[in-house]
């Protein structure tokens, strides 16, 4: 969920009809065990990254929409657009694929795209990002470090102040891990129920980092963002 374009003036009320998400602790997978998160396969090159991102029909199907289109594509980890965070260490818990979180991790390349319905009054929003590393071990080190950060940031209020525009403050809920996907909900304070679910995992040498936002989604949002992460993982070569 990137800073410049994510926050609509008004969201249309909606509910995602997706099952709840229980909390379990993921173990260490065996190489080539499956196509899901945390499984091992061939390392992806930079040229292959865009190919594992979901397309328009897949995004709309998971989000329960028929009108979402791509509004932005990016080929580098987005910077902070000249803005500042009240707690930079927690920026990566609130926002996906943010440079503040990936800085110093020795990542190789990034591909991502943002999706919503047309106009300022959209109902759903998704930012899907994939970030490659030199090895699967490096990707898992980043995942583990991110999980630690998310846990330390629970209940913290993180304010992002853009260079031009109004600041926004987000509160981070406790993350849970299921099926190799760690996910949390971040609530926009004074946002009228606007929440984003943030999911992250690693597969091969890539970190999959996704945000999905809507109105009063709570646990359904966690299940939805996990579905996006799992669908991306399923597109990796074997």
mmCIF file of C-alpha atoms in Angstrom:
data_model
loop_
_atom_site.group_PDB
_atom_site.id
_atom_site.type_symbol
_atom_site.label_atom_id
_atom_site.label_comp_id
_atom_site.label_asym_id
_atom_site.label_seq_id
_atom_site.Cartn_x
_atom_site.Cartn_y
_atom_site.Cartn_z
ATOM 1 C CA UNK A 1 0.000 0.000 0.000
ATOM 2 C CA UNK A 2 1.952 2.947 -1.249
ATOM 3 C CA UNK A 3 1.653 6.395 0.093
ATOM 4 C CA UNK A 4 0.814 8.579 -2.895
ATOM 5 C CA UNK A 5 -2.328 6.999 -4.372
ATOM 6 C CA UNK A 6 -3.835 4.661 -1.811
ATOM 7 C CA UNK A 7 -6.322 6.598 0.175
ATOM 8 C CA UNK A 8 -9.629 7.394 -1.513
ATOM 9 C CA UNK A 9 -11.698 10.367 -0.454
ATOM 10 C CA UNK A 10 -14.603 7.980 0.056
ATOM 11 C CA UNK A 11 -14.812 4.216 -0.074
ATOM 12 C CA UNK A 12 -18.058 2.461 -0.850
ATOM 13 C CA UNK A 13 -19.048 0.158 1.984
ATOM 14 C CA UNK A 14 -18.448 -3.486 1.188
ATOM 15 C CA UNK A 15 -17.778 -6.886 2.691
ATOM 16 C CA UNK A 16 -15.417 -9.549 1.425
ATOM 17 C CA UNK A 17 -17.024 -12.954 1.605
ATOM 18 C CA UNK A 18 -14.010 -15.010 2.541
ATOM 19 C CA UNK A 19 -13.527 -17.555 5.317
ATOM 20 C CA UNK A 20 -11.770 -16.671 8.570
ATOM 21 C CA UNK A 21 -8.075 -17.127 9.112
ATOM 22 C CA UNK A 22 -6.814 -19.201 12.044
ATOM 23 C CA UNK A 23 -3.403 -18.670 13.576
ATOM 24 C CA UNK A 24 -0.730 -21.330 13.312
ATOM 25 C CA UNK A 25 3.026 -21.263 13.208
ATOM 26 C CA UNK A 26 4.574 -22.297 9.905
ATOM 27 C CA UNK A 27 7.337 -24.886 9.984
ATOM 28 C CA UNK A 28 10.359 -25.306 7.754
ATOM 29 C CA UNK A 29 9.285 -26.738 4.382
ATOM 30 C CA UNK A 30 11.191 -29.294 2.376
ATOM 31 C CA UNK A 31 12.623 -28.336 -0.984
ATOM 32 C CA UNK A 32 10.064 -28.792 -3.741
ATOM 33 C CA UNK A 33 7.403 -29.914 -1.272
ATOM 34 C CA UNK A 34 4.570 -28.001 -2.956
ATOM 35 C CA UNK A 35 3.727 -24.896 -4.980
ATOM 36 C CA UNK A 36 2.654 -22.832 -1.993
ATOM 37 C CA UNK A 37 4.370 -20.271 0.222
ATOM 38 C CA UNK A 38 7.731 -21.226 1.733
ATOM 39 C CA UNK A 39 8.267 -24.010 -0.805
ATOM 40 C CA UNK A 40 11.485 -24.216 -2.788
ATOM 41 C CA UNK A 41 11.798 -24.089 -6.548
ATOM 42 C CA UNK A 42 13.983 -22.549 -9.225
ATOM 43 C CA UNK A 43 15.221 -19.066 -8.397
ATOM 44 C CA UNK A 44 13.424 -16.355 -10.343
ATOM 45 C CA UNK A 45 15.350 -13.907 -12.487
ATOM 46 C CA UNK A 46 14.412 -10.242 -12.618
ATOM 47 C CA UNK A 47 12.792 -10.832 -16.010
ATOM 48 C CA UNK A 48 10.483 -13.482 -14.516
ATOM 49 C CA UNK A 49 9.120 -11.427 -11.631
ATOM 50 C CA UNK A 50 6.290 -9.667 -13.473
ATOM 51 C CA UNK A 51 5.049 -13.016 -14.770
ATOM 52 C CA UNK A 52 4.046 -14.272 -11.321
ATOM 53 C CA UNK A 53 1.875 -11.249 -10.524
ATOM 54 C CA UNK A 54 -1.876 -11.735 -10.818
ATOM 55 C CA UNK A 55 -3.759 -10.427 -13.835
ATOM 56 C CA UNK A 56 -7.073 -8.578 -13.989
ATOM 57 C CA UNK A 57 -9.421 -11.605 -13.940
ATOM 58 C CA UNK A 58 -7.518 -13.154 -11.027
ATOM 59 C CA UNK A 59 -7.532 -9.946 -8.981
ATOM 60 C CA UNK A 60 -11.245 -9.384 -9.569
ATOM 61 C CA UNK A 61 -12.154 -12.965 -8.744
ATOM 62 C CA UNK A 62 -10.325 -12.952 -5.409
ATOM 63 C CA UNK A 63 -11.576 -9.502 -4.431
ATOM 64 C CA UNK A 64 -15.184 -10.181 -5.401
ATOM 65 C CA UNK A 65 -15.245 -7.358 -7.941
ATOM 66 C CA UNK A 66 -15.806 -7.116 -11.674
ATOM 67 C CA UNK A 67 -14.366 -3.652 -12.278
ATOM 68 C CA UNK A 68 -10.860 -3.487 -10.810
ATOM 69 C CA UNK A 69 -8.164 -2.365 -13.225
ATOM 70 C CA UNK A 70 -4.473 -1.647 -12.865
ATOM 71 C CA UNK A 71 -3.783 1.944 -11.801
ATOM 72 C CA UNK A 72 -0.007 1.748 -11.436
ATOM 73 C CA UNK A 73 2.875 -0.597 -12.173
ATOM 74 C CA UNK A 74 6.285 -0.268 -10.555
ATOM 75 C CA UNK A 75 9.681 -1.822 -11.225
ATOM 76 C CA UNK A 76 11.538 -0.668 -8.128
ATOM 77 C CA UNK A 77 10.781 -0.657 -4.430
ATOM 78 C CA UNK A 78 8.776 2.556 -4.005
ATOM 79 C CA UNK A 79 10.430 5.243 -1.923
ATOM 80 C CA UNK A 80 8.640 7.364 0.635
ATOM 81 C CA UNK A 81 7.895 10.250 -1.743
ATOM 82 C CA UNK A 82 9.666 12.723 0.523
ATOM 83 C CA UNK A 83 7.438 11.847 3.459
ATOM 84 C CA UNK A 84 8.326 10.856 7.012
ATOM 85 C CA UNK A 85 7.179 8.235 9.522
ATOM 86 C CA UNK A 86 6.632 8.743 13.226
ATOM 87 C CA UNK A 87 8.241 5.308 13.702
ATOM 88 C CA UNK A 88 10.257 4.252 10.625
ATOM 89 C CA UNK A 89 10.961 0.797 12.083
ATOM 90 C CA UNK A 90 7.243 -0.023 11.812
ATOM 91 C CA UNK A 91 6.732 1.332 8.281
ATOM 92 C CA UNK A 92 7.135 -2.157 6.813
ATOM 93 C CA UNK A 93 4.355 -3.496 9.027
ATOM 94 C CA UNK A 94 1.906 -0.918 7.703
ATOM 95 C CA UNK A 95 2.977 -0.679 4.063
ATOM 96 C CA UNK A 96 4.019 -3.394 1.606
ATOM 97 C CA UNK A 97 7.168 -3.156 -0.567
ATOM 98 C CA UNK A 98 8.253 0.093 1.068
ATOM 99 C CA UNK A 99 11.885 1.103 0.600
ATOM 100 C CA UNK A 100 12.239 1.921 4.300
ATOM 101 C CA UNK A 101 11.630 -1.754 5.126
ATOM 102 C CA UNK A 102 13.843 -3.223 2.375
ATOM 103 C CA UNK A 103 16.755 -0.819 2.692
ATOM 104 C CA UNK A 104 19.937 -2.701 3.587
ATOM 105 C CA UNK A 105 18.433 -6.125 2.863
ATOM 106 C CA UNK A 106 20.481 -6.584 -0.341
ATOM 107 C CA UNK A 107 17.400 -7.327 -2.415
ATOM 108 C CA UNK A 108 17.905 -7.596 -6.176
ATOM 109 C CA UNK A 109 14.757 -6.411 -7.962
ATOM 110 C CA UNK A 110 11.108 -5.484 -7.443
ATOM 111 C CA UNK A 111 7.956 -5.721 -9.540
ATOM 112 C CA UNK A 112 4.461 -4.765 -8.495
ATOM 113 C CA UNK A 113 1.121 -3.298 -9.452
ATOM 114 C CA UNK A 114 -1.764 -1.447 -7.837
ATOM 115 C CA UNK A 115 -5.415 -2.151 -8.588
ATOM 116 C CA UNK A 116 -8.790 -0.571 -7.815
ATOM 117 C CA UNK A 117 -12.103 0.265 -9.397
ATOM 118 C CA UNK A 118 -12.039 3.462 -11.490
ATOM 119 C CA UNK A 119 -12.432 6.873 -9.923
ATOM 120 C CA UNK A 120 -11.964 8.322 -6.456
ATOM 121 C CA UNK A 121 -14.850 6.428 -4.848
ATOM 122 C CA UNK A 122 -13.607 2.877 -5.286
ATOM 123 C CA UNK A 123 -14.551 -0.140 -3.181
ATOM 124 C CA UNK A 124 -11.463 -2.365 -3.290
ATOM 125 C CA UNK A 125 -7.738 -1.730 -3.506
ATOM 126 C CA UNK A 126 -4.828 -4.173 -3.942
ATOM 127 C CA UNK A 127 -1.079 -3.647 -4.154
ATOM 128 C CA UNK A 128 0.768 -6.824 -5.111
ATOM 129 C CA UNK A 129 4.566 -6.817 -4.980
ATOM 130 C CA UNK A 130 7.347 -9.371 -5.443
ATOM 131 C CA UNK A 131 10.950 -8.720 -4.401
ATOM 132 C CA UNK A 132 13.813 -11.004 -5.423
ATOM 133 C CA UNK A 133 16.960 -11.765 -3.428
ATOM 134 C CA UNK A 134 20.261 -13.420 -4.256
ATOM 135 C CA UNK A 135 19.104 -16.704 -2.680
ATOM 136 C CA UNK A 136 16.169 -18.384 -1.012
ATOM 137 C CA UNK A 137 17.968 -18.139 2.309
ATOM 138 C CA UNK A 138 18.257 -14.367 1.917
ATOM 139 C CA UNK A 139 14.536 -14.124 1.158
ATOM 140 C CA UNK A 140 13.711 -16.139 4.266
ATOM 141 C CA UNK A 141 16.012 -14.013 6.407
ATOM 142 C CA UNK A 142 14.098 -10.942 5.300
ATOM 143 C CA UNK A 143 10.780 -12.694 5.980
ATOM 144 C CA UNK A 144 11.891 -13.680 9.486
ATOM 145 C CA UNK A 145 13.115 -10.154 10.223
ATOM 146 C CA UNK A 146 9.799 -8.737 8.969
ATOM 147 C CA UNK A 147 7.809 -11.099 11.188
ATOM 148 C CA UNK A 148 9.825 -9.912 14.195
ATOM 149 C CA UNK A 149 9.194 -6.276 13.293
ATOM 150 C CA UNK A 150 5.467 -6.837 12.871
ATOM 151 C CA UNK A 151 5.232 -8.452 16.310
ATOM 152 C CA UNK A 152 7.138 -5.595 17.936
ATOM 153 C CA UNK A 153 4.869 -3.041 16.257
ATOM 154 C CA UNK A 154 1.539 -4.459 17.485
ATOM 155 C CA UNK A 155 -0.763 -1.737 18.867
ATOM 156 C CA UNK A 156 1.616 1.020 17.798
ATOM 157 C CA UNK A 157 0.254 4.118 16.085
ATOM 158 C CA UNK A 158 2.323 4.926 13.012
ATOM 159 C CA UNK A 159 1.835 8.287 11.325
ATOM 160 C CA UNK A 160 2.960 8.871 7.766
ATOM 161 C CA UNK A 161 3.328 12.550 6.861
ATOM 162 C CA UNK A 162 3.683 13.138 3.111
ATOM 163 C CA UNK A 163 5.741 15.966 1.711
ATOM 164 C CA UNK A 164 2.532 17.560 0.479
ATOM 165 C CA UNK A 165 -0.792 16.506 1.934
ATOM 166 C CA UNK A 166 -2.445 15.381 5.128
ATOM 167 C CA UNK A 167 -0.785 12.903 7.508
ATOM 168 C CA UNK A 168 -2.470 9.569 8.162
ATOM 169 C CA UNK A 169 -2.130 7.409 11.264
ATOM 170 C CA UNK A 170 -2.384 3.615 11.284
ATOM 171 C CA UNK A 171 -2.727 1.133 14.148
ATOM 172 C CA UNK A 172 -1.229 -2.335 13.727
ATOM 173 C CA UNK A 173 -3.042 -5.460 14.930
ATOM 174 C CA UNK A 174 -1.361 -8.691 16.003
ATOM 175 C CA UNK A 175 -0.089 -10.733 13.030
ATOM 176 C CA UNK A 176 -0.914 -14.397 12.524
ATOM 177 C CA UNK A 177 0.771 -17.021 10.364
ATOM 178 C CA UNK A 178 -1.143 -19.714 8.538
ATOM 179 C CA UNK A 179 0.041 -21.930 5.714
ATOM 180 C CA UNK A 180 3.289 -20.007 5.456
ATOM 181 C CA UNK A 181 1.621 -16.591 5.036
ATOM 182 C CA UNK A 182 2.014 -14.003 7.790
ATOM 183 C CA UNK A 183 -0.798 -11.449 7.751
ATOM 184 C CA UNK A 184 -1.974 -8.531 9.840
ATOM 185 C CA UNK A 185 -4.613 -5.810 9.736
ATOM 186 C CA UNK A 186 -3.765 -2.115 9.938
ATOM 187 C CA UNK A 187 -6.578 0.299 10.763
ATOM 188 C CA UNK A 188 -6.567 3.860 9.501
ATOM 189 C CA UNK A 189 -7.381 6.083 12.463
ATOM 190 C CA UNK A 190 -10.306 8.434 11.836
ATOM 191 C CA UNK A 191 -10.747 6.579 8.566
ATOM 192 C CA UNK A 192 -14.374 5.568 9.014
ATOM 193 C CA UNK A 193 -13.539 1.873 9.130
ATOM 194 C CA UNK A 194 -10.981 1.881 6.311
ATOM 195 C CA UNK A 195 -8.559 -0.991 6.917
ATOM 196 C CA UNK A 196 -5.781 -2.693 5.035
ATOM 197 C CA UNK A 197 -4.634 -6.281 5.369
ATOM 198 C CA UNK A 198 -0.929 -6.893 4.819
ATOM 199 C CA UNK A 199 0.380 -10.345 3.903
ATOM 200 C CA UNK A 200 3.943 -11.544 3.370
ATOM 201 C CA UNK A 201 5.746 -14.800 2.624
ATOM 202 C CA UNK A 202 8.806 -16.138 0.811
ATOM 203 C CA UNK A 203 8.997 -18.618 -2.060
ATOM 204 C CA UNK A 204 12.233 -19.649 -3.748
ATOM 205 C CA UNK A 205 14.385 -16.484 -3.774
ATOM 206 C CA UNK A 206 11.420 -14.091 -3.708
ATOM 207 C CA UNK A 207 9.447 -12.290 -1.014
ATOM 208 C CA UNK A 208 5.756 -11.862 -1.868
ATOM 209 C CA UNK A 209 4.469 -8.680 -0.204
ATOM 210 C CA UNK A 210 0.805 -7.689 -0.639
ATOM 211 C CA UNK A 211 -1.717 -5.195 0.764
ATOM 212 C CA UNK A 212 -5.477 -5.359 0.243
ATOM 213 C CA UNK A 213 -7.677 -2.525 1.489
ATOM 214 C CA UNK A 214 -11.371 -1.882 1.842
ATOM 215 C CA UNK A 215 -14.014 -0.803 4.283
ATOM 216 C CA UNK A 216 -14.657 -2.667 7.566
ATOM 217 C CA UNK A 217 -13.060 -5.906 6.374
ATOM 218 C CA UNK A 218 -11.286 -7.077 9.572
ATOM 219 C CA UNK A 219 -10.637 -10.834 9.522
ATOM 220 C CA UNK A 220 -12.152 -11.263 6.057
ATOM 221 C CA UNK A 221 -9.397 -8.983 4.803
ATOM 222 C CA UNK A 222 -6.720 -11.227 6.312
ATOM 223 C CA UNK A 223 -8.166 -14.217 4.475
ATOM 224 C CA UNK A 224 -8.378 -12.219 1.251
ATOM 225 C CA UNK A 225 -4.807 -10.939 1.317
ATOM 226 C CA UNK A 226 -3.660 -14.491 2.087
ATOM 227 C CA UNK A 227 -5.564 -15.666 -0.999
ATOM 228 C CA UNK A 228 -3.711 -13.120 -3.135
ATOM 229 C CA UNK A 229 -0.346 -14.204 -1.703
ATOM 230 C CA UNK A 230 -1.141 -17.885 -2.260
ATOM 231 C CA UNK A 231 -2.296 -17.253 -5.833
ATOM 232 C CA UNK A 232 0.968 -15.472 -6.645
ATOM 233 C CA UNK A 233 2.973 -18.324 -5.104
ATOM 234 C CA UNK A 234 1.043 -20.773 -7.272
ATOM 235 C CA UNK A 235 2.303 -19.079 -10.449
ATOM 236 C CA UNK A 236 5.981 -19.709 -9.703
ATOM 237 C CA UNK A 237 7.795 -22.182 -11.982
ATOM 238 C CA UNK A 238 8.540 -25.628 -10.601
#
